[in-house]
Structure formats: structure tokens, C-alpha cells
Amino acid sequence: QVQLVESGGGLVQAGGSLRLSCAASGRTFSDITMGWFRQAPGKEREFVAAVSRSGSSTFYADFVKGRFTISRDNAKNTVYLQMNSLKPEDTAVYYCAADKTRGTAGLSRGSAIDYWGQGTQVTVSS
């Protein structure tokens, strides 16, 4: 089992920045691919970004390329999502995800992912 706990969400003005964190426990962190998804009100959950087990490879949704950066610190069992140039349409609950077998592209498909966090709210005001 892996437990995921997100933090760092909040209210920010358009153009601002936030950094989300997801702390993992319960399994060797470097064995799992990590990612972020989000779900806005009335919409389906969508993939945001993923990072490989070593941190050397990343994968992003087109709508966040150039604005968001995913990274991980395997010594701290934590994955981060640095979000810059935030837009009101980025408002959503952001979820951390972890998978034991998939790589970044596989995790991006969003189906049958092994572990999810409880989510953290990000609200971007215009």
C-alpha cells in the first residue's frame, strides 16, 4: 500500500504561482511512477503531468506545457508540481497519483491507477 498526502493548494490570482507537494509513504518511493491529475467542477478528471521513477523523464498535458513543472525528491519521498502563470481555468481539485507498473505515458491515460491522494483545491481568481 501507498499513502499519498497532497498539500500546497490555495487561492491565487491569475498570473500567480503555487507549488503542490505530495508526500508518499508505505512503499519504496523510487519504485513508483508519480503524477498529477485534476478535476474541475462538472468536468471529468484529467491528466496534468507525470514523472518517472528516477525523475529523469517527465510527461505533460499540452495545456500545461511551459507553465507547470513536475519533479520529485526520492530522498524525501515527495513529488512536486510547480505551477506558474496560473489561469482561472486551472481551478480544480488536484490529485496526486502513483503507479507501480506504468511509466509516465501509461499513467497519463488515467485508468486503473494504483493509488490516489485525497486531493487539494486550487482556485485561481481572475
PDB file of C-alpha atoms in Angstrom:
ATOM      1  CA  GLN A   1       0.000   0.000   0.000  1.00  0.00           C
ATOM      2  CA  VAL A   2       0.999   3.568  -0.672  1.00  0.00           C
ATOM      3  CA  GLN A   3      -0.445   6.540   1.137  1.00  0.00           C
ATOM      4  CA  LEU A   4      -0.386   9.889  -0.664  1.00  0.00           C
ATOM      5  CA  VAL A   5      -0.955  13.217   1.029  1.00  0.00           C
ATOM      6  CA  GLU A   6      -1.151  16.399  -1.018  1.00  0.00           C
ATOM      7  CA  SER A   7      -0.554  19.910   0.225  1.00  0.00           C
ATOM      8  CA  GLY A   8       0.071  23.382  -1.124  1.00  0.00           C
ATOM      9  CA  GLY A   9      -3.259  24.226  -2.678  1.00  0.00           C
ATOM     10  CA  GLY A  10      -4.978  27.536  -2.116  1.00  0.00           C
ATOM     11  CA  LEU A  11      -6.326  30.713  -3.650  1.00  0.00           C
ATOM     12  CA  VAL A  12      -4.149  32.695  -6.039  1.00  0.00           C
ATOM     13  CA  GLN A  13      -4.699  35.456  -8.544  1.00  0.00           C
ATOM     14  CA  ALA A  14      -4.368  34.853 -12.247  1.00  0.00           C
ATOM     15  CA  GLY A  15      -0.739  35.005 -13.274  1.00  0.00           C
ATOM     16  CA  GLY A  16       0.421  33.809  -9.888  1.00  0.00           C
ATOM     17  CA  SER A  17       2.182  30.646  -8.803  1.00  0.00           C
ATOM     18  CA  LEU A  18       1.649  27.740  -6.448  1.00  0.00           C
ATOM     19  CA  ARG A  19       3.687  24.653  -5.627  1.00  0.00           C
ATOM     20  CA  LEU A  20       1.866  21.475  -4.769  1.00  0.00           C
ATOM     21  CA  SER A  21       3.532  18.700  -2.829  1.00  0.00           C
ATOM     22  CA  CYS A  22       2.610  15.057  -2.454  1.00  0.00           C
ATOM     23  CA  ALA A  23       4.234  13.035   0.294  1.00  0.00           C
ATOM     24  CA  ALA A  24       4.225   9.272  -0.161  1.00  0.00           C
ATOM     25  CA  SER A  25       4.636   6.520   2.390  1.00  0.00           C
ATOM     26  CA  GLY A  26       4.292   2.785   2.589  1.00  0.00           C
ATOM     27  CA  ARG A  27       6.448   1.635  -0.310  1.00  0.00           C
ATOM     28  CA  THR A  28       9.855   2.335  -1.753  1.00  0.00           C
ATOM     29  CA  PHE A  29       9.192   5.658  -3.402  1.00  0.00           C
ATOM     30  CA  SER A  30      11.721   5.223  -6.183  1.00  0.00           C
ATOM     31  CA  ASP A  31       9.806   2.124  -7.365  1.00  0.00           C
ATOM     32  CA  ILE A  32       6.705   4.060  -8.379  1.00  0.00           C
ATOM     33  CA  THR A  33       5.794   6.425 -11.183  1.00  0.00           C
ATOM     34  CA  MET A  34       4.156   9.582  -9.889  1.00  0.00           C
ATOM     35  CA  GLY A  35       1.763  12.024 -11.441  1.00  0.00           C
ATOM     36  CA  TRP A  36      -0.813  14.737 -11.018  1.00  0.00           C
ATOM     37  CA  PHE A  37      -4.390  14.883 -12.240  1.00  0.00           C
ATOM     38  CA  ARG A  38      -7.070  17.492 -11.738  1.00  0.00           C
ATOM     39  CA  GLN A  39     -10.831  17.702 -11.724  1.00  0.00           C
ATOM     40  CA  ALA A  40     -12.784  20.893 -12.181  1.00  0.00           C
ATOM     41  CA  PRO A  41     -16.430  21.177 -11.123  1.00  0.00           C
ATOM     42  CA  GLY A  42     -18.693  19.423 -13.577  1.00  0.00           C
ATOM     43  CA  LYS A  43     -15.792  18.000 -15.559  1.00  0.00           C
ATOM     44  CA  GLU A  44     -14.015  14.694 -15.735  1.00  0.00           C
ATOM     45  CA  ARG A  45     -10.668  14.178 -14.079  1.00  0.00           C
ATOM     46  CA  GLU A  46      -7.817  14.928 -16.462  1.00  0.00           C
ATOM     47  CA  PHE A  47      -4.121  14.221 -16.582  1.00  0.00           C
ATOM     48  CA  VAL A  48      -1.715  17.051 -15.803  1.00  0.00           C
ATOM     49  CA  ALA A  49       1.838  15.705 -15.506  1.00  0.00           C
ATOM     50  CA  ALA A  50       3.878  12.619 -14.662  1.00  0.00           C
ATOM     51  CA  VAL A  51       7.464  11.877 -13.663  1.00  0.00           C
ATOM     52  CA  SER A  52       9.413   8.657 -13.982  1.00  0.00           C
ATOM     53  CA  ARG A  53      10.757   6.650 -11.060  1.00  0.00           C
ATOM     54  CA  SER A  54      14.195   8.220 -11.290  1.00  0.00           C
ATOM     55  CA  GLY A  55      12.904  11.686 -12.087  1.00  0.00           C
ATOM     56  CA  SER A  56      14.788  11.792 -15.374  1.00  0.00           C
ATOM     57  CA  SER A  57      11.705  11.682 -17.586  1.00  0.00           C
ATOM     58  CA  THR A  58       8.577  13.821 -17.482  1.00  0.00           C
ATOM     59  CA  PHE A  59       5.345  13.936 -19.443  1.00  0.00           C
ATOM     60  CA  TYR A  60       2.851  16.786 -19.601  1.00  0.00           C
ATOM     61  CA  ALA A  61      -0.616  17.544 -20.837  1.00  0.00           C
ATOM     62  CA  ASP A  62      -0.484  20.045 -23.663  1.00  0.00           C
ATOM     63  CA  PHE A  63      -2.396  22.669 -21.733  1.00  0.00           C
ATOM     64  CA  VAL A  64       0.295  22.972 -19.031  1.00  0.00           C
ATOM     65  CA  LYS A  65       3.450  22.768 -21.101  1.00  0.00           C
ATOM     66  CA  GLY A  66       5.704  25.689 -20.360  1.00  0.00           C
ATOM     67  CA  ARG A  67       3.738  26.673 -17.245  1.00  0.00           C
ATOM     68  CA  PHE A  68       3.877  23.656 -14.907  1.00  0.00           C
ATOM     69  CA  THR A  69       6.875  21.602 -13.845  1.00  0.00           C
ATOM     70  CA  ILE A  70       6.750  18.233 -12.144  1.00  0.00           C
ATOM     71  CA  SER A  71       9.680  16.976 -10.116  1.00  0.00           C
ATOM     72  CA  ARG A  72      10.418  14.503  -7.372  1.00  0.00           C
ATOM     73  CA  ASP A  73      12.804  14.111  -4.483  1.00  0.00           C
ATOM     74  CA  ASN A  74      13.274  10.420  -3.824  1.00  0.00           C
ATOM     75  CA  ALA A  75      15.187  11.140  -0.628  1.00  0.00           C
ATOM     76  CA  LYS A  76      12.126  12.941   0.739  1.00  0.00           C
ATOM     77  CA  ASN A  77       9.507  10.625  -0.806  1.00  0.00           C
ATOM     78  CA  THR A  78       7.845  13.655  -2.304  1.00  0.00           C
ATOM     79  CA  VAL A  79       6.666  14.764  -5.717  1.00  0.00           C
ATOM     80  CA  TYR A  80       6.074  18.399  -6.587  1.00  0.00           C
ATOM     81  CA  LEU A  81       4.055  20.345  -9.099  1.00  0.00           C
ATOM     82  CA  GLN A  82       5.280  23.879  -9.640  1.00  0.00           C
ATOM     83  CA  MET A  83       2.504  25.865 -11.280  1.00  0.00           C
ATOM     84  CA  ASN A  84       3.301  29.245 -12.825  1.00  0.00           C
ATOM     85  CA  SER A  85       1.252  31.682 -14.900  1.00  0.00           C
ATOM     86  CA  LEU A  86      -1.923  30.284 -13.426  1.00  0.00           C
ATOM     87  CA  LYS A  87      -5.203  30.878 -15.205  1.00  0.00           C
ATOM     88  CA  PRO A  88      -8.776  30.777 -13.893  1.00  0.00           C
ATOM     89  CA  GLU A  89      -9.315  27.634 -15.949  1.00  0.00           C
ATOM     90  CA  ASP A  90      -6.667  25.907 -13.835  1.00  0.00           C
ATOM     91  CA  THR A  91      -9.121  25.983 -10.927  1.00  0.00           C
ATOM     92  CA  ALA A  92      -9.690  22.391  -9.848  1.00  0.00           C
ATOM     93  CA  VAL A  93      -9.021  19.794  -7.220  1.00  0.00           C
ATOM     94  CA  TYR A  94      -5.542  18.441  -7.895  1.00  0.00           C
ATOM     95  CA  TYR A  95      -4.849  14.796  -7.165  1.00  0.00           C
ATOM     96  CA  CYS A  96      -1.569  13.002  -6.730  1.00  0.00           C
ATOM     97  CA  ALA A  97      -1.360   9.572  -8.359  1.00  0.00           C
ATOM     98  CA  ALA A  98       1.083   6.705  -8.093  1.00  0.00           C
ATOM     99  CA  ASP A  99       1.504   3.541 -10.088  1.00  0.00           C
ATOM    100  CA  LYS A 100       3.726   0.525  -9.527  1.00  0.00           C
ATOM    101  CA  THR A 101       3.971  -0.714 -13.092  1.00  0.00           C
ATOM    102  CA  ARG A 102       3.140   2.035 -15.573  1.00  0.00           C
ATOM    103  CA  GLY A 103       5.542   4.565 -16.970  1.00  0.00           C
ATOM    104  CA  THR A 104       4.709   8.219 -17.453  1.00  0.00           C
ATOM    105  CA  ALA A 105       2.751   7.745 -20.666  1.00  0.00           C
ATOM    106  CA  GLY A 106       0.816   4.836 -19.213  1.00  0.00           C
ATOM    107  CA  LEU A 107      -0.053   6.748 -16.073  1.00  0.00           C
ATOM    108  CA  SER A 108      -1.271   9.662 -18.193  1.00  0.00           C
ATOM    109  CA  ARG A 109      -4.126   7.510 -19.504  1.00  0.00           C
ATOM    110  CA  GLY A 110      -5.633   7.638 -16.035  1.00  0.00           C
ATOM    111  CA  SER A 111      -7.192   4.201 -15.903  1.00  0.00           C
ATOM    112  CA  ALA A 112      -6.725   1.659 -13.125  1.00  0.00           C
ATOM    113  CA  ILE A 113      -4.067   3.704 -11.360  1.00  0.00           C
ATOM    114  CA  ASP A 114      -2.887   2.002  -8.205  1.00  0.00           C
ATOM    115  CA  TYR A 115      -3.033   4.850  -5.690  1.00  0.00           C
ATOM    116  CA  TRP A 116      -4.632   8.262  -5.332  1.00  0.00           C
ATOM    117  CA  GLY A 117      -4.338  11.066  -2.847  1.00  0.00           C
ATOM    118  CA  GLN A 118      -7.302  12.848  -1.346  1.00  0.00           C
ATOM    119  CA  GLY A 119      -6.841  15.984  -3.430  1.00  0.00           C
ATOM    120  CA  THR A 120      -6.031  19.618  -2.781  1.00  0.00           C
ATOM    121  CA  GLN A 121      -8.071  22.561  -4.002  1.00  0.00           C
ATOM    122  CA  VAL A 122      -6.507  25.147  -6.286  1.00  0.00           C
ATOM    123  CA  THR A 123      -8.555  28.253  -7.025  1.00  0.00           C
ATOM    124  CA  VAL A 124      -7.353  30.899  -9.451  1.00  0.00           C
ATOM    125  CA  SER A 125      -9.220  34.188  -9.385  1.00  0.00           C
ATOM    126  CA  SER A 126      -9.438  36.488 -12.385  1.00  0.00           C
TER     127      SER A 126
END
